[in-house]
Amino acid sequence: MDVSIVVLTWEDFERTDGCVRSLPAGVEAVVVDNGSATAISDALRAMCAETGARYVRSETNLGYARGMNLGVRHSTRSRVILSNNDILVRPGAIERLTAALDDPTVGAAFPKVLDATGRDQTAAGRFLTVGAGVAHATGLSLVFPKLRIVAPPERGDWLSGPFVAIRRETLDRIGGVDESSFFYSEDLRLCWAVRRLGLRLAYLPEAVVTHEDDASAKRRWAAEEIARRQTREFIRASRELAGWRGTVACSAYTVGVLARAAVGGGAARRAVARGALEGMGAR
């Protein structure tokens, strides 16, 4: 099978082992150990030797984008799948995703993502435009669904990427995974870059994976801290990618989240508000 699957892991043998063993025969698996402790690294190395996966170690935690790019450099096939380590691949998913890449108009292909209970958690959204930012700030997004920043996956400007297939040629053209962020919003940046090439995103609900959302992050941070970091990187990416229009859109969006935090909503809304403010000033 002409596909390399890069599995990025940090301090987590059990989920990585499950992910690699769920991959079909014939794929090239590349496991990137992003600075795990010695005991976990030894276990990962042994698992790779047993399963035939390629083990690649970084001595430090490079973050998501740099870790994935390291793995891609050690892969050899013409299609690449970037995978979180907390993914389990269902039969036929990889074949369907790579088949979608046979269409030259498709830049990246995304599966349906289920949680461990079988609930659909496929996440998608719209790029943050001036209209969407103003609608969020004024509440008009409640009346006009097309101005909301979330979207059905089949109509999203971007999709969340715990498991995304892309041609190596396309990945090379966009310069690999954007390393501007240590963690979060890499998927938004990737989709933006793919669309800038005039290519489209393919969502394949018949290709199914299961995903334990934010498994690595939850071992380090509380839910509020995750929300803060996600919002910060969403705002920063939206502002940086879209120039002055992005700045206007993000400013309007931030006014909205500050207003919501001011009128109530507890720790979660306050965390989102902090993240938005940080994103407006981050470099």
mmCIF file of C-alpha atoms in Angstrom:
data_model
loop_
_atom_site.group_PDB
_atom_site.id
_atom_site.type_symbol
_atom_site.label_atom_id
_atom_site.label_comp_id
_atom_site.label_asym_id
_atom_site.label_seq_id
_atom_site.Cartn_x
_atom_site.Cartn_y
_atom_site.Cartn_z
ATOM 1 C CA MET A 1 0.000 0.000 0.000
ATOM 2 C CA ASP A 2 1.526 3.281 -1.117
ATOM 3 C CA VAL A 3 1.056 5.222 2.112
ATOM 4 C CA SER A 4 3.227 6.208 5.056
ATOM 5 C CA ILE A 5 1.496 6.787 8.392
ATOM 6 C CA VAL A 6 3.318 9.079 10.792
ATOM 7 C CA VAL A 7 2.215 8.450 14.391
ATOM 8 C CA LEU A 8 3.339 11.145 16.819
ATOM 9 C CA THR A 9 3.586 10.213 20.489
ATOM 10 C CA TRP A 10 4.756 11.727 23.737
ATOM 11 C CA GLU A 11 4.991 9.778 27.010
ATOM 12 C CA ASP A 12 2.328 7.276 25.965
ATOM 13 C CA PHE A 13 3.116 3.679 25.088
ATOM 14 C CA GLU A 14 -0.316 2.052 25.477
ATOM 15 C CA ARG A 15 -2.258 4.248 23.067
ATOM 16 C CA THR A 16 0.594 4.282 20.562
ATOM 17 C CA ASP A 17 0.813 0.497 20.662
ATOM 18 C CA GLY A 18 -2.934 0.233 20.023
ATOM 19 C CA CYS A 19 -2.752 2.727 17.152
ATOM 20 C CA VAL A 20 0.113 0.981 15.361
ATOM 21 C CA ARG A 21 -1.457 -2.456 15.756
ATOM 22 C CA SER A 22 -4.727 -1.179 14.263
ATOM 23 C CA LEU A 23 -2.990 -0.268 10.987
ATOM 24 C CA PRO A 24 -3.479 -2.625 8.039
ATOM 25 C CA ALA A 25 -0.685 -4.715 6.611
ATOM 26 C CA GLY A 26 1.355 -3.095 3.871
ATOM 27 C CA VAL A 27 1.460 0.456 5.174
ATOM 28 C CA GLU A 28 4.711 2.106 6.195
ATOM 29 C CA ALA A 29 4.348 3.124 9.850
ATOM 30 C CA VAL A 30 6.692 5.755 11.278
ATOM 31 C CA VAL A 31 6.481 6.298 15.035
ATOM 32 C CA VAL A 32 7.918 9.611 16.208
ATOM 33 C CA ASP A 33 8.825 9.550 19.890
ATOM 34 C CA ASN A 34 8.638 13.205 20.898
ATOM 35 C CA GLY A 35 11.044 13.139 23.838
ATOM 36 C CA SER A 36 9.472 10.448 26.031
ATOM 37 C CA ALA A 37 11.195 9.159 29.161
ATOM 38 C CA THR A 38 13.617 6.254 28.828
ATOM 39 C CA ALA A 39 11.269 3.467 29.926
ATOM 40 C CA ILE A 40 8.546 4.519 27.483
ATOM 41 C CA SER A 41 11.066 5.041 24.698
ATOM 42 C CA ASP A 42 12.427 1.539 25.248
ATOM 43 C CA ALA A 43 8.912 0.081 25.093
ATOM 44 C CA LEU A 44 8.125 2.025 21.927
ATOM 45 C CA ARG A 45 11.355 0.914 20.307
ATOM 46 C CA ALA A 46 10.603 -2.735 21.117
ATOM 47 C CA MET A 47 7.047 -2.445 19.803
ATOM 48 C CA CYS A 48 8.313 -0.949 16.550
ATOM 49 C CA ALA A 49 10.829 -3.761 16.151
ATOM 50 C CA GLU A 50 8.047 -6.306 16.660
ATOM 51 C CA THR A 51 5.515 -4.698 14.315
ATOM 52 C CA GLY A 52 7.922 -3.502 11.617
ATOM 53 C CA ALA A 53 7.245 0.176 12.266
ATOM 54 C CA ARG A 54 10.102 2.653 11.922
ATOM 55 C CA TYR A 55 11.105 4.239 15.224
ATOM 56 C CA VAL A 56 12.252 7.871 15.121
ATOM 57 C CA ARG A 57 13.259 9.599 18.344
ATOM 58 C CA SER A 58 13.608 13.250 19.226
ATOM 59 C CA GLU A 59 15.465 13.907 22.464
ATOM 60 C CA THR A 60 13.134 16.817 23.237
ATOM 61 C CA ASN A 61 9.423 17.471 22.754
ATOM 62 C CA LEU A 62 9.320 19.278 19.418
ATOM 63 C CA GLY A 63 5.603 19.973 19.519
ATOM 64 C CA TYR A 64 3.064 18.702 17.025
ATOM 65 C CA ALA A 65 4.151 20.299 13.758
ATOM 66 C CA ARG A 66 7.902 19.838 14.096
ATOM 67 C CA GLY A 67 7.385 16.278 15.330
ATOM 68 C CA MET A 68 5.182 15.426 12.350
ATOM 69 C CA ASN A 69 7.625 17.000 9.905
ATOM 70 C CA LEU A 70 10.418 14.928 11.435
ATOM 71 C CA GLY A 71 8.396 11.782 10.813
ATOM 72 C CA VAL A 72 7.568 12.792 7.249
ATOM 73 C CA ARG A 73 11.280 13.185 6.520
ATOM 74 C CA HIS A 74 11.755 9.540 7.548
ATOM 75 C CA SER A 75 8.866 8.283 5.411
ATOM 76 C CA THR A 76 9.230 7.086 1.835
ATOM 77 C CA ARG A 77 5.831 6.706 0.155
ATOM 78 C CA SER A 78 3.878 9.052 -2.095
ATOM 79 C CA ARG A 79 0.900 9.472 0.266
ATOM 80 C CA VAL A 80 1.209 10.416 3.917
ATOM 81 C CA ILE A 81 -1.237 10.172 6.795
ATOM 82 C CA LEU A 82 -0.557 12.339 9.837
ATOM 83 C CA SER A 83 -1.944 10.520 12.882
ATOM 84 C CA ASN A 84 -2.336 11.239 16.552
ATOM 85 C CA ASN A 85 -1.274 8.308 18.697
ATOM 86 C CA ASP A 86 -4.741 8.021 20.315
ATOM 87 C CA ILE A 87 -6.328 6.812 17.060
ATOM 88 C CA LEU A 88 -7.682 3.349 16.292
ATOM 89 C CA VAL A 89 -8.194 2.715 12.592
ATOM 90 C CA ARG A 90 -11.224 0.769 11.460
ATOM 91 C CA PRO A 91 -11.003 -1.612 8.488
ATOM 92 C CA GLY A 92 -11.084 0.076 5.098
ATOM 93 C CA ALA A 93 -10.494 3.605 6.390
ATOM 94 C CA ILE A 94 -6.997 4.016 4.996
ATOM 95 C CA GLU A 95 -7.906 2.529 1.639
ATOM 96 C CA ARG A 96 -10.827 4.952 1.276
ATOM 97 C CA LEU A 97 -8.786 7.982 2.302
ATOM 98 C CA THR A 98 -5.918 7.232 -0.048
ATOM 99 C CA ALA A 99 -8.337 6.473 -2.901
ATOM 100 C CA ALA A 100 -9.782 9.981 -2.468
ATOM 101 C CA LEU A 101 -6.309 11.366 -3.177
ATOM 102 C CA ASP A 102 -6.448 9.832 -6.662
ATOM 103 C CA ASP A 103 -8.621 12.838 -7.535
ATOM 104 C CA PRO A 104 -6.161 15.624 -8.438
ATOM 105 C CA THR A 105 -8.592 18.277 -7.166
ATOM 106 C CA VAL A 106 -8.426 16.851 -3.626
ATOM 107 C CA GLY A 107 -5.691 18.289 -1.440
ATOM 108 C CA ALA A 108 -6.366 16.421 1.806
ATOM 109 C CA ALA A 109 -8.788 13.717 2.927
ATOM 110 C CA PHE A 110 -10.410 13.382 6.347
ATOM 111 C CA PRO A 111 -12.311 10.482 7.974
ATOM 112 C CA LYS A 112 -15.317 10.388 10.257
ATOM 113 C CA VAL A 113 -13.997 10.539 13.825
ATOM 114 C CA LEU A 114 -15.826 8.686 16.595
ATOM 115 C CA ASP A 115 -15.128 8.675 20.308
ATOM 116 C CA ALA A 116 -14.830 5.466 22.308
ATOM 117 C CA THR A 117 -18.615 5.310 22.808
ATOM 118 C CA GLY A 118 -19.292 5.597 19.076
ATOM 119 C CA ARG A 119 -20.404 9.245 19.196
ATOM 120 C CA ASP A 120 -19.472 11.305 16.155
ATOM 121 C CA GLN A 121 -16.880 13.897 17.160
ATOM 122 C CA THR A 122 -15.771 14.996 13.691
ATOM 123 C CA ALA A 123 -14.959 18.689 14.079
ATOM 124 C CA ALA A 124 -15.000 21.282 11.322
ATOM 125 C CA GLY A 125 -15.293 25.017 11.028
ATOM 126 C CA ARG A 126 -15.208 28.094 8.865
ATOM 127 C CA PHE A 127 -12.310 30.455 8.529
ATOM 128 C CA LEU A 128 -12.874 33.485 10.733
ATOM 129 C CA THR A 129 -14.047 36.215 8.349
ATOM 130 C CA VAL A 130 -15.053 39.757 9.227
ATOM 131 C CA GLY A 131 -18.711 38.762 8.836
ATOM 132 C CA ALA A 132 -18.347 35.751 11.105
ATOM 133 C CA GLY A 133 -16.464 37.779 13.719
ATOM 134 C CA VAL A 134 -19.109 40.508 13.788
ATOM 135 C CA ALA A 135 -21.911 37.931 13.846
ATOM 136 C CA HIS A 136 -20.313 36.210 16.819
ATOM 137 C CA ALA A 137 -19.901 39.507 18.662
ATOM 138 C CA THR A 138 -23.479 40.654 18.027
ATOM 139 C CA GLY A 139 -25.256 37.324 18.363
ATOM 140 C CA LEU A 140 -26.322 37.261 14.710
ATOM 141 C CA SER A 141 -24.633 33.871 14.359
ATOM 142 C CA LEU A 142 -27.548 32.434 16.348
ATOM 143 C CA VAL A 143 -29.885 33.563 13.569
ATOM 144 C CA PHE A 144 -27.658 32.937 10.540
ATOM 145 C CA PRO A 145 -25.982 29.506 10.749
ATOM 146 C CA LYS A 146 -23.685 30.253 7.817
ATOM 147 C CA LEU A 147 -21.999 32.935 9.936
ATOM 148 C CA ARG A 148 -21.092 30.508 12.723
ATOM 149 C CA ILE A 149 -17.486 29.429 13.075
ATOM 150 C CA VAL A 150 -18.472 25.767 13.366
ATOM 151 C CA ALA A 151 -19.689 23.939 10.267
ATOM 152 C CA PRO A 152 -20.777 20.482 9.129
ATOM 153 C CA PRO A 153 -17.667 18.582 8.026
ATOM 154 C CA GLU A 154 -18.853 18.239 4.447
ATOM 155 C CA ARG A 155 -19.049 22.060 4.221
ATOM 156 C CA GLY A 156 -16.191 23.105 6.482
ATOM 157 C CA ASP A 157 -13.384 25.411 5.389
ATOM 158 C CA TRP A 158 -11.202 23.305 7.641
ATOM 159 C CA LEU A 159 -11.509 20.005 9.496
ATOM 160 C CA SER A 160 -9.849 18.854 12.667
ATOM 161 C CA GLY A 161 -6.931 16.637 11.773
ATOM 162 C CA PRO A 162 -6.185 13.829 14.241
ATOM 163 C CA PHE A 163 -5.929 11.622 11.128
ATOM 164 C CA VAL A 164 -5.461 13.337 7.765
ATOM 165 C CA ALA A 165 -4.284 11.953 4.418
ATOM 166 C CA ILE A 166 -2.337 14.103 1.973
ATOM 167 C CA ARG A 167 -0.154 13.529 -1.071
ATOM 168 C CA ARG A 168 3.548 14.016 -0.406
ATOM 169 C CA GLU A 169 3.674 16.351 -3.401
ATOM 170 C CA THR A 170 1.007 18.560 -1.813
ATOM 171 C CA LEU A 171 2.740 18.485 1.558
ATOM 172 C CA ASP A 172 5.980 19.541 -0.111
ATOM 173 C CA ARG A 173 4.224 22.385 -1.954
ATOM 174 C CA ILE A 174 2.843 23.851 1.269
ATOM 175 C CA GLY A 175 6.188 23.479 3.045
ATOM 176 C CA GLY A 176 5.132 20.687 5.393
ATOM 177 C CA VAL A 177 3.069 21.189 8.520
ATOM 178 C CA ASP A 178 3.205 24.866 9.545
ATOM 179 C CA GLU A 179 5.523 25.094 12.559
ATOM 180 C CA SER A 180 4.240 28.477 13.760
ATOM 181 C CA SER A 181 2.445 26.825 16.685
ATOM 182 C CA PHE A 182 3.835 24.369 19.217
ATOM 183 C CA PHE A 183 0.434 22.751 19.698
ATOM 184 C CA TYR A 184 -3.116 23.424 18.365
ATOM 185 C CA SER A 185 -4.481 24.964 15.136
ATOM 186 C CA GLU A 186 -2.045 23.061 12.916
ATOM 187 C CA ASP A 187 -5.066 21.562 11.151
ATOM 188 C CA LEU A 188 -6.552 24.997 10.427
ATOM 189 C CA ARG A 189 -3.209 26.191 9.040
ATOM 190 C CA LEU A 190 -2.826 23.053 6.915
ATOM 191 C CA CYS A 191 -6.311 23.391 5.428
ATOM 192 C CA TRP A 192 -5.703 27.069 4.713
ATOM 193 C CA ALA A 193 -2.472 26.217 2.873
ATOM 194 C CA VAL A 194 -4.092 23.399 0.888
ATOM 195 C CA ARG A 195 -6.973 25.635 -0.176
ATOM 196 C CA ARG A 196 -4.535 28.383 -1.206
ATOM 197 C CA LEU A 197 -3.256 25.897 -3.804
ATOM 198 C CA GLY A 198 -6.774 25.726 -5.263
ATOM 199 C CA LEU A 199 -7.360 22.236 -3.914
ATOM 200 C CA ARG A 200 -10.357 21.053 -1.950
ATOM 201 C CA LEU A 201 -10.841 19.018 1.204
ATOM 202 C CA ALA A 202 -12.563 15.632 1.012
ATOM 203 C CA TYR A 203 -14.612 14.382 3.955
ATOM 204 C CA LEU A 204 -15.255 10.629 3.791
ATOM 205 C CA PRO A 205 -17.818 9.528 6.392
ATOM 206 C CA GLU A 206 -17.408 5.920 5.254
ATOM 207 C CA ALA A 207 -13.752 6.044 6.396
ATOM 208 C CA VAL A 208 -13.949 5.723 10.176
ATOM 209 C CA VAL A 209 -11.430 6.072 13.006
ATOM 210 C CA THR A 210 -11.904 6.292 16.743
ATOM 211 C CA HIS A 211 -10.132 8.982 18.717
ATOM 212 C CA GLU A 212 -9.600 9.750 22.378
ATOM 213 C CA ASP A 213 -9.817 13.525 22.167
ATOM 214 C CA ASP A 214 -6.900 15.491 23.688
ATOM 215 C CA ALA A 215 -5.475 12.417 25.410
ATOM 216 C CA SER A 216 -1.978 13.925 25.686
ATOM 217 C CA ALA A 217 -3.193 17.399 26.636
ATOM 218 C CA LYS A 218 -5.481 16.084 29.382
ATOM 219 C CA ARG A 219 -2.497 14.515 31.120
ATOM 220 C CA ARG A 220 -0.942 17.989 31.474
ATOM 221 C CA TRP A 221 -3.777 20.517 31.604
ATOM 222 C CA ALA A 222 -7.269 20.999 32.991
ATOM 223 C CA ALA A 223 -10.167 21.560 30.598
ATOM 224 C CA GLU A 224 -10.030 25.339 31.106
ATOM 225 C CA GLU A 225 -6.351 25.461 30.234
ATOM 226 C CA ILE A 226 -6.958 23.421 27.085
ATOM 227 C CA ALA A 227 -9.748 25.822 26.088
ATOM 228 C CA ARG A 228 -7.453 28.809 26.672
ATOM 229 C CA ARG A 229 -4.657 27.354 24.553
ATOM 230 C CA GLN A 230 -6.999 26.238 21.771
ATOM 231 C CA THR A 231 -8.611 29.677 21.570
ATOM 232 C CA ARG A 232 -5.260 31.473 21.655
ATOM 233 C CA GLU A 233 -3.907 29.443 18.744
ATOM 234 C CA PHE A 234 -7.173 29.699 16.780
ATOM 235 C CA ILE A 235 -7.111 33.481 17.072
ATOM 236 C CA ARG A 236 -3.398 33.723 16.338
ATOM 237 C CA ALA A 237 -3.675 31.515 13.243
ATOM 238 C CA SER A 238 -6.758 33.342 11.979
ATOM 239 C CA ARG A 239 -5.079 36.714 12.459
ATOM 240 C CA GLU A 240 -1.763 35.740 10.885
ATOM 241 C CA LEU A 241 -3.179 33.929 7.861
ATOM 242 C CA ALA A 242 -5.722 36.529 6.739
ATOM 243 C CA GLY A 243 -3.763 39.769 7.136
ATOM 244 C CA TRP A 244 -5.697 42.905 8.064
ATOM 245 C CA ARG A 245 -9.023 41.193 7.454
ATOM 246 C CA GLY A 246 -7.975 38.533 9.955
ATOM 247 C CA THR A 247 -7.112 41.210 12.499
ATOM 248 C CA VAL A 248 -10.530 42.845 12.099
ATOM 249 C CA ALA A 249 -12.328 39.490 12.270
ATOM 250 C CA CYS A 250 -10.407 38.365 15.341
ATOM 251 C CA SER A 251 -10.958 41.711 17.069
ATOM 252 C CA ALA A 252 -14.719 41.384 16.594
ATOM 253 C CA TYR A 253 -14.684 37.768 17.735
ATOM 254 C CA THR A 254 -12.691 38.705 20.840
ATOM 255 C CA VAL A 255 -15.210 41.415 21.739
ATOM 256 C CA GLY A 256 -17.870 38.704 21.631
ATOM 257 C CA VAL A 257 -16.076 36.264 23.897
ATOM 258 C CA LEU A 258 -15.208 39.048 26.362
ATOM 259 C CA ALA A 259 -18.854 40.078 26.510
ATOM 260 C CA ARG A 260 -19.956 36.510 27.126
ATOM 261 C CA ALA A 261 -17.365 36.083 29.865
ATOM 262 C CA ALA A 262 -18.500 39.307 31.493
ATOM 263 C CA VAL A 263 -22.156 38.272 31.716
ATOM 264 C CA GLY A 264 -21.482 34.785 33.056
ATOM 265 C CA GLY A 265 -20.525 31.290 32.033
ATOM 266 C CA GLY A 266 -17.941 30.525 34.650
ATOM 267 C CA ALA A 267 -14.368 29.347 34.311
ATOM 268 C CA ALA A 268 -14.711 27.968 30.789
ATOM 269 C CA ARG A 269 -15.815 31.287 29.277
ATOM 270 C CA ARG A 270 -13.155 33.170 31.226
ATOM 271 C CA ALA A 271 -10.530 30.777 29.881
ATOM 272 C CA VAL A 272 -11.732 31.322 26.311
ATOM 273 C CA ALA A 273 -11.654 35.088 26.858
ATOM 274 C CA ARG A 274 -8.071 34.940 28.150
ATOM 275 C CA GLY A 275 -7.066 32.804 25.195
ATOM 276 C CA ALA A 276 -8.626 35.230 22.722
ATOM 277 C CA LEU A 277 -6.792 38.201 24.254
ATOM 278 C CA GLU A 278 -3.522 36.278 24.214
ATOM 279 C CA GLY A 279 -4.090 35.302 20.599
ATOM 280 C CA MET A 280 -4.555 38.935 19.593
ATOM 281 C CA GLY A 281 -1.141 39.800 20.989
ATOM 282 C CA ALA A 282 0.832 36.610 20.289
ATOM 283 C CA ARG A 283 3.638 36.471 17.765
#
